[in-house]
mmCIF file of C-alpha atoms in Angstrom:
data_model
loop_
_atom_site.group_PDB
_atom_site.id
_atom_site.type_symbol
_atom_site.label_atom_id
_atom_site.label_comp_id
_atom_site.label_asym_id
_atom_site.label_seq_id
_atom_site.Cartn_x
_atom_site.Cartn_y
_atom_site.Cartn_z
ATOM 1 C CA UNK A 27 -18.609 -42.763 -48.608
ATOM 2 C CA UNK A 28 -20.243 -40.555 -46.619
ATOM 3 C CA UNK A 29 -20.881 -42.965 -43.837
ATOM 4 C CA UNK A 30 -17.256 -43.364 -43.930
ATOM 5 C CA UNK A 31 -16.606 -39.467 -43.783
ATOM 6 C CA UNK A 32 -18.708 -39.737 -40.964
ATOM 7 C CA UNK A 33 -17.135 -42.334 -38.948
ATOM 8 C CA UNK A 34 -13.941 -40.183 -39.212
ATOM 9 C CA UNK A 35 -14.979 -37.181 -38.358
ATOM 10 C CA UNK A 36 -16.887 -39.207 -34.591
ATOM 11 C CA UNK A 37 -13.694 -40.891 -34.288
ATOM 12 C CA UNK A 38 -11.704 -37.546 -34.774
ATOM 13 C CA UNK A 39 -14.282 -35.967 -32.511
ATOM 14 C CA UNK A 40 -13.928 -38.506 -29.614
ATOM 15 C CA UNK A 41 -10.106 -38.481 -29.686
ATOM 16 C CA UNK A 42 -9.830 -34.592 -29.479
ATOM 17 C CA UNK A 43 -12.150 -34.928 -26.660
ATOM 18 C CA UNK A 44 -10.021 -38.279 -24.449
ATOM 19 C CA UNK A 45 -7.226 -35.520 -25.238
ATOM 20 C CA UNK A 46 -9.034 -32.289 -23.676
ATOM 21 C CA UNK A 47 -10.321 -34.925 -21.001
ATOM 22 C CA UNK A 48 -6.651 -35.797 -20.222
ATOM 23 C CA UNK A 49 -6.079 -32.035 -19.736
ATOM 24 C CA UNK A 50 -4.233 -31.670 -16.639
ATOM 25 C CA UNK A 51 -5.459 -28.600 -13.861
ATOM 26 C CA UNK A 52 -3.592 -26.978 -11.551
ATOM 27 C CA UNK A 53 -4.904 -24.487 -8.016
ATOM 28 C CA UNK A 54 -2.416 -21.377 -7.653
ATOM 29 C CA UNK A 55 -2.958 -20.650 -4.251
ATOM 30 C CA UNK A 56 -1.453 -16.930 -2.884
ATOM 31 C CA UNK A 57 -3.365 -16.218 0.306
ATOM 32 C CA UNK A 58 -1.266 -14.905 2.976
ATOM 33 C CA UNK A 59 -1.811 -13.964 6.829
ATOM 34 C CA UNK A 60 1.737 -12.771 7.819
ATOM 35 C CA UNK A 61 4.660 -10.965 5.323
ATOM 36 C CA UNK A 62 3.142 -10.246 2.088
ATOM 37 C CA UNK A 63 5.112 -10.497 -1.053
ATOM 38 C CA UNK A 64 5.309 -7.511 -3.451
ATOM 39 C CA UNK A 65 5.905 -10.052 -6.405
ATOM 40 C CA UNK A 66 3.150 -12.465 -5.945
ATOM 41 C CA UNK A 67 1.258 -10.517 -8.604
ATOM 42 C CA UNK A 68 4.179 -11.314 -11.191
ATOM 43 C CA UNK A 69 4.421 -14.544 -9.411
ATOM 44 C CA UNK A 70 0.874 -14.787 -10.219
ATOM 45 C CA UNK A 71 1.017 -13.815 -14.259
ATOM 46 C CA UNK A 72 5.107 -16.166 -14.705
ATOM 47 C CA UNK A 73 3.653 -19.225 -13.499
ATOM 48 C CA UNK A 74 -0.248 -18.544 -14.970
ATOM 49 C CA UNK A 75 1.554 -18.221 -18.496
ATOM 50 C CA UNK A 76 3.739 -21.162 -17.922
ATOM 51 C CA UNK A 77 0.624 -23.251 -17.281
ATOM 52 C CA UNK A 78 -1.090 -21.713 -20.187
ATOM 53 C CA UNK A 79 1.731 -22.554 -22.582
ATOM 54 C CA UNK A 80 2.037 -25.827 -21.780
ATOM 55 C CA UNK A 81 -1.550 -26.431 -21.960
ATOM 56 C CA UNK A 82 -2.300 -26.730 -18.412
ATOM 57 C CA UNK A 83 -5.569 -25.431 -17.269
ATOM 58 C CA UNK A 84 -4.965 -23.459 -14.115
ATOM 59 C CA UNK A 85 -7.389 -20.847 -11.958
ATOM 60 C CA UNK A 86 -5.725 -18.591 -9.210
ATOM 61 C CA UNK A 87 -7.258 -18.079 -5.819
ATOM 62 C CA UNK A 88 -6.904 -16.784 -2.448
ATOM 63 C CA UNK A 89 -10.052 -17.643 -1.354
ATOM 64 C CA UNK A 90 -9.523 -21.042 1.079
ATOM 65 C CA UNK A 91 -12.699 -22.170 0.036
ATOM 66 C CA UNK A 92 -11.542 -23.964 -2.957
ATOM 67 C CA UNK A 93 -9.969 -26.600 -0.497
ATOM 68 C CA UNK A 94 -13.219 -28.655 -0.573
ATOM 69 C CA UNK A 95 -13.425 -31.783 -1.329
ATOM 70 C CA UNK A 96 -15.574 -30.847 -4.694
ATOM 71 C CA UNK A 97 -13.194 -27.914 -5.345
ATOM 72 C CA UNK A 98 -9.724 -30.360 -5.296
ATOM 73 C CA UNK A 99 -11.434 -33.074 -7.397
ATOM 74 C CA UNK A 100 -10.795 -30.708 -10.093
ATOM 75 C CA UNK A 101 -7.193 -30.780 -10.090
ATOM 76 C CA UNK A 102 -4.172 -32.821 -10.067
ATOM 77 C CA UNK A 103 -1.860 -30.363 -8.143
ATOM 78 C CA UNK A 104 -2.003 -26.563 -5.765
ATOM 79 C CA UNK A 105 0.736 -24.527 -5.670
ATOM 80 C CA UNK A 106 1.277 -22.564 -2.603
ATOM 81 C CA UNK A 107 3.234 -19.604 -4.957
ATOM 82 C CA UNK A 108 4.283 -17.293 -1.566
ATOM 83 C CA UNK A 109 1.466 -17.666 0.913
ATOM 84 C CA UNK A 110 2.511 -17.251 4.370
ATOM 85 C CA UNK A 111 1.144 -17.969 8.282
ATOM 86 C CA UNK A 112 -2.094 -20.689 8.517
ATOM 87 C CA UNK A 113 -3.917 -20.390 5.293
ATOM 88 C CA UNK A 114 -6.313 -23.029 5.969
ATOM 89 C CA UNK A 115 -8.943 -24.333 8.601
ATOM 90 C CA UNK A 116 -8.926 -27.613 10.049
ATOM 91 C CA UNK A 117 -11.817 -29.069 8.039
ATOM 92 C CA UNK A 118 -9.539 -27.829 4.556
ATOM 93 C CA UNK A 119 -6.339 -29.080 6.270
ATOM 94 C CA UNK A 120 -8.055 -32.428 6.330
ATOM 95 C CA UNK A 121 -9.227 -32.112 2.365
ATOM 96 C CA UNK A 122 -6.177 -31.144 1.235
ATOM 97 C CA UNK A 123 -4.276 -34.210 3.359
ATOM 98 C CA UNK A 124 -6.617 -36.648 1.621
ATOM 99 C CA UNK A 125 -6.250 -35.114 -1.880
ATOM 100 C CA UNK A 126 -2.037 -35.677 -1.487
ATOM 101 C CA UNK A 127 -2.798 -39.077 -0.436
ATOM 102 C CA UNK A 128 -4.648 -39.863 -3.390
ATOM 103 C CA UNK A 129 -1.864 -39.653 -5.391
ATOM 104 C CA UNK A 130 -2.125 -35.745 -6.354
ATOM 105 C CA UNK A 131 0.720 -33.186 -6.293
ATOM 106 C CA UNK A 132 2.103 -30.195 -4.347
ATOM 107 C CA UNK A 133 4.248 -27.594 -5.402
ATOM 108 C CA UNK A 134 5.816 -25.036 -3.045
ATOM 109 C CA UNK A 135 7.549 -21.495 -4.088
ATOM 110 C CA UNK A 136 9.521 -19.250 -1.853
ATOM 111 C CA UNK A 137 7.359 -18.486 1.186
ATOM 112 C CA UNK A 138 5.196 -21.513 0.870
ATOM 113 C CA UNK A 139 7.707 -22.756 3.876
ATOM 114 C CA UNK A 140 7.068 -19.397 5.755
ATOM 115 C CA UNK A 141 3.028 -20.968 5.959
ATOM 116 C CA UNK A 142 1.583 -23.530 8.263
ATOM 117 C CA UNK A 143 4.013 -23.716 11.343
ATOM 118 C CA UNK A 144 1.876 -25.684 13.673
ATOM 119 C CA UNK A 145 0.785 -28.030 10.864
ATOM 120 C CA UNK A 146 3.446 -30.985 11.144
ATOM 121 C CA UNK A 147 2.014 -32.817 8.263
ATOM 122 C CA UNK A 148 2.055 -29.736 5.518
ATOM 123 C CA UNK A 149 6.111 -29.024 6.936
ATOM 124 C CA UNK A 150 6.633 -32.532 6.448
ATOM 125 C CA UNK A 151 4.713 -31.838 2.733
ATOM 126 C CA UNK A 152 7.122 -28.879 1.984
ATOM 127 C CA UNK A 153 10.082 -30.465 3.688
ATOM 128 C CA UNK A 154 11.350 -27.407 5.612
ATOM 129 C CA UNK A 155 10.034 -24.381 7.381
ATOM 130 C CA UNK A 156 11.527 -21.041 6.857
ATOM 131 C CA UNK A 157 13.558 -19.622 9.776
ATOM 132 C CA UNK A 158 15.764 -16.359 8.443
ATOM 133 C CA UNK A 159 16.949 -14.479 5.287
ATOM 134 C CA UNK A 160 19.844 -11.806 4.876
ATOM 135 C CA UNK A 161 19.369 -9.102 1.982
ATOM 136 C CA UNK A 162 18.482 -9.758 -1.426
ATOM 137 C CA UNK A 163 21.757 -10.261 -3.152
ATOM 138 C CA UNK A 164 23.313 -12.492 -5.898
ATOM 139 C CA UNK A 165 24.728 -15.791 -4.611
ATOM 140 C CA UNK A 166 25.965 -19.103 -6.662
ATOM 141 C CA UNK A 167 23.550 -22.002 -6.815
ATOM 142 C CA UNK A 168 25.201 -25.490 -7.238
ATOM 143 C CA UNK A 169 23.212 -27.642 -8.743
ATOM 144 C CA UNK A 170 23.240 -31.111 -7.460
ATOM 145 C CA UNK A 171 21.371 -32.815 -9.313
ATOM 146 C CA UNK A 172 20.945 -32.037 -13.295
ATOM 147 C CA UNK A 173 19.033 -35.024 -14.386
ATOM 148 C CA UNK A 174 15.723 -33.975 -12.709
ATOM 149 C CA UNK A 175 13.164 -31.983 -15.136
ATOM 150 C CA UNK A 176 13.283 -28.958 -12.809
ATOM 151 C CA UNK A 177 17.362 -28.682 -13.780
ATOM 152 C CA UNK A 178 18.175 -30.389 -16.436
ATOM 153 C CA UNK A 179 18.461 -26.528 -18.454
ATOM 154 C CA UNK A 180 20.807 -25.296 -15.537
ATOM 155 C CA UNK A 181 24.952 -24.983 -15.581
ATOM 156 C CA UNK A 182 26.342 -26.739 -12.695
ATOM 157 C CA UNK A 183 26.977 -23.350 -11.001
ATOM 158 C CA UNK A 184 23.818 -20.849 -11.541
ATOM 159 C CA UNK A 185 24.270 -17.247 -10.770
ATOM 160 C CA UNK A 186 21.306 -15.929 -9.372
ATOM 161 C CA UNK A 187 20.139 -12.576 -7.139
ATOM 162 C CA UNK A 188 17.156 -13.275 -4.796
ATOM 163 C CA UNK A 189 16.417 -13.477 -0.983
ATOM 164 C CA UNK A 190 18.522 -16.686 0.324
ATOM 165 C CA UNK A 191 16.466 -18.603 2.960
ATOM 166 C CA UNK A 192 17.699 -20.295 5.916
ATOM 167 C CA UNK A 193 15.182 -23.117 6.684
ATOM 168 C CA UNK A 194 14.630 -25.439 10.312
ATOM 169 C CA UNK A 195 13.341 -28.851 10.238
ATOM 170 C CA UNK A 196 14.728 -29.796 7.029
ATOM 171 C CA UNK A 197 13.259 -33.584 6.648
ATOM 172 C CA UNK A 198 15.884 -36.121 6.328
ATOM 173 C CA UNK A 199 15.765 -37.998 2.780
ATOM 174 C CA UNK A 200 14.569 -34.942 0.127
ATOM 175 C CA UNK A 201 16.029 -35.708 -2.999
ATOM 176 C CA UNK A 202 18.235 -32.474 -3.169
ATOM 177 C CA UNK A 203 18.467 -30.366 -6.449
ATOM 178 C CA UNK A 204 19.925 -27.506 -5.584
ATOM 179 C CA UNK A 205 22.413 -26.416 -2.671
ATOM 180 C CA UNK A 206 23.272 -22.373 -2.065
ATOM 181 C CA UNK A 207 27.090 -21.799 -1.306
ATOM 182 C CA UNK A 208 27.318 -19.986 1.661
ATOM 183 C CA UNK A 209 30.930 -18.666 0.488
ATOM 184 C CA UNK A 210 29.315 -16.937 -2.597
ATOM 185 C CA UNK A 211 26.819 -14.189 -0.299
ATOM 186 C CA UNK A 212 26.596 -12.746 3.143
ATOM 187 C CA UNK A 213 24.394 -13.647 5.928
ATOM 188 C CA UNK A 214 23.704 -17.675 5.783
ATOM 189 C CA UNK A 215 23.371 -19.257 8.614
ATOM 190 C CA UNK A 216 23.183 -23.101 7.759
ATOM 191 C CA UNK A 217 26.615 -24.182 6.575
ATOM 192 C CA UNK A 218 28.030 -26.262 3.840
ATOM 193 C CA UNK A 219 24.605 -28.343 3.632
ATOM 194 C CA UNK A 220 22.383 -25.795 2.709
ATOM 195 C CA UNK A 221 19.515 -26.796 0.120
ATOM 196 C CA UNK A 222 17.227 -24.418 -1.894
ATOM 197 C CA UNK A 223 15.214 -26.854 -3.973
ATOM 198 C CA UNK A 224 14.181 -30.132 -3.675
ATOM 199 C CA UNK A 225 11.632 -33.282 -4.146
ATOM 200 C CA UNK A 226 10.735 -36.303 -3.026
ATOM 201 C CA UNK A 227 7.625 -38.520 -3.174
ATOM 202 C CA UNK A 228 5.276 -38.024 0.473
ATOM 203 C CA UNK A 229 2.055 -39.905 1.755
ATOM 204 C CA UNK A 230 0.999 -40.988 -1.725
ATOM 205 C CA UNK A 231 1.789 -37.710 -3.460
ATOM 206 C CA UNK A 232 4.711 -35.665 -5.532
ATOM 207 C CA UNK A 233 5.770 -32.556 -3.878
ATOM 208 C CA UNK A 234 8.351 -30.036 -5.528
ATOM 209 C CA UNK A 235 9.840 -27.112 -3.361
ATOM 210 C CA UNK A 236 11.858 -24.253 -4.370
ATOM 211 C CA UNK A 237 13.362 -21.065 -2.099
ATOM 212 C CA UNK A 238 13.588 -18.994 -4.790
ATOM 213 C CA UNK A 239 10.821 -16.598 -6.011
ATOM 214 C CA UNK A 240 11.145 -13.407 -3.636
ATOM 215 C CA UNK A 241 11.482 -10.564 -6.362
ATOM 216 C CA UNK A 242 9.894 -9.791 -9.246
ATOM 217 C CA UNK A 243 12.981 -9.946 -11.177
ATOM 218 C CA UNK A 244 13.338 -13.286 -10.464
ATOM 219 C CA UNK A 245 10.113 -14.115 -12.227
ATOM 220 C CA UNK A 246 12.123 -12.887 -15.253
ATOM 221 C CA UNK A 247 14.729 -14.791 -15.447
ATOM 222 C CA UNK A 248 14.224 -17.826 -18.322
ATOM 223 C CA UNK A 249 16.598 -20.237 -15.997
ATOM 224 C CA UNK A 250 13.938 -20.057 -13.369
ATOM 225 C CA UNK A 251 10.735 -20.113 -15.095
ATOM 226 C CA UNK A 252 11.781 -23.152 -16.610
ATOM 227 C CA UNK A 253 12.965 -24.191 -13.093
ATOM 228 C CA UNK A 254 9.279 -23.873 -12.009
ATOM 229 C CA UNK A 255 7.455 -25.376 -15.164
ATOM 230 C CA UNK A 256 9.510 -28.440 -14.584
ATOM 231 C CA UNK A 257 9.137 -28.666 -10.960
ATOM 232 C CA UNK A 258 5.470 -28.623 -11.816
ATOM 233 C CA UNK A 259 5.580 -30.855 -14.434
ATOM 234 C CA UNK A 260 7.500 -33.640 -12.032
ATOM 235 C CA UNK A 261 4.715 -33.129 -9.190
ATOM 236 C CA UNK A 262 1.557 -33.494 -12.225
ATOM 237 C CA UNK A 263 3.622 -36.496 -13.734
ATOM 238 C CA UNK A 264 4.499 -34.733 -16.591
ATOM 239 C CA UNK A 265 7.733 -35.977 -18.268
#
């Protein structure tokens, strides 16, 4: 019997540790060189807690240095949560090109398009650059696409207040989820085709983008932290 009790209890031990091995890890990368967002500390805390509650293990930096190649074998996805202007040398660039193509993911939050402008790969990553904004007011989101885990929680129209980009180089073929109507706020400049989140699969990775995340109220709102978790979860493989 009690070589049986112990079999269970190495059997129970080795399963609990596959699980914690299994664990996924995430970089929360915040370093900026231009504009500096007031709410990347809140930014910071939201998406930390989301991580935590879904039993993610996550560290925050803004310290480039963790873009070695040791560093990013230790997770399965960075998000670029506001950083803005070049963030990374060439030798990091390279790293953090190789650890996409290996099948890792991205995930991009507000001013992660306002970073890397002479980096055609990373805009290609990200799938637009940032060009222009008008004030911080409340426009209506239409939500293309509510099958994705990023949406699925929305209404087809979302009500929401933050800072509306206008992006440039918006890659052809992003799987659009979400498209601002210009009609609903002053000051857009891109038309009736005017997407504010997206995906798509790129050079052997998953990357997830979303415009929203100026304010710190924003980082309030239930809608959009579960907007975040699941754009996360799509770009870890997370169903």
């Amino acid at each position: 019997m009690r070589k049986l009790y112990s079999l269970v209890l190495i059997m129970m031990a080795t399963m609990t540790f596959a699980s914690a091995q299994k664990s996924k890890s995430v970089l929360i990368f915040s370093k900026t060189t231009g504009f500096r967002h007031e709410s990347i500390p809140k930014g910071v805390e939201t998406v930390s807690k989301l991580l935590a509650d879904n039993n993610i293990n996550y560290l925050h930096t803004e310290d480039a240095v963790h873009f070695h190649v040791d560093s990013l074998k230790k997770y399965d996805a960075v998000i670029f949560l506001n950083t803005t202007g070049d963030v990374l040398d060439e030798t990091q660039k390279q790293n953090f090109q190789r650890f996409i193509q290996s099948g890792k993911g991205y995930v991009g939050i507000h001013a992660a398009s306002d970073t890397e402008y002479n980096w055609p790969w990373y805009g290609a990553l990200v799938g637009g650059y940032f060009v222009s904004h008008p004030a911080v007011q409340e426009a209506h989101i239409q939500v293309e696409n509510r099958k994705h885990i990023s949406t699925k929680h929305l209404p087809k129209t979302w009500v929401h207040r933050d800072e509306w980009y206008d992006f440039k180089d918006v890659k052809p073929g992003l799987h659009i989820l979400m498209a601002l109507d210009e009609t609903s706020y002053k000051g857009g400049k891109m038309g009736k085709f005017h997407p504010i989140a997206w995906f798509q699969e790129y050079d052997g990775g998953r990357a997830f983008y979303t415009g929203l995340g100026h304010t710190n109220e924003s980082y309030d709102s239930e809608l959009f932290q579960k907007h975040i978790i699941g754009g996360i979860k799509y770009a870890l493989k997370i169903k």
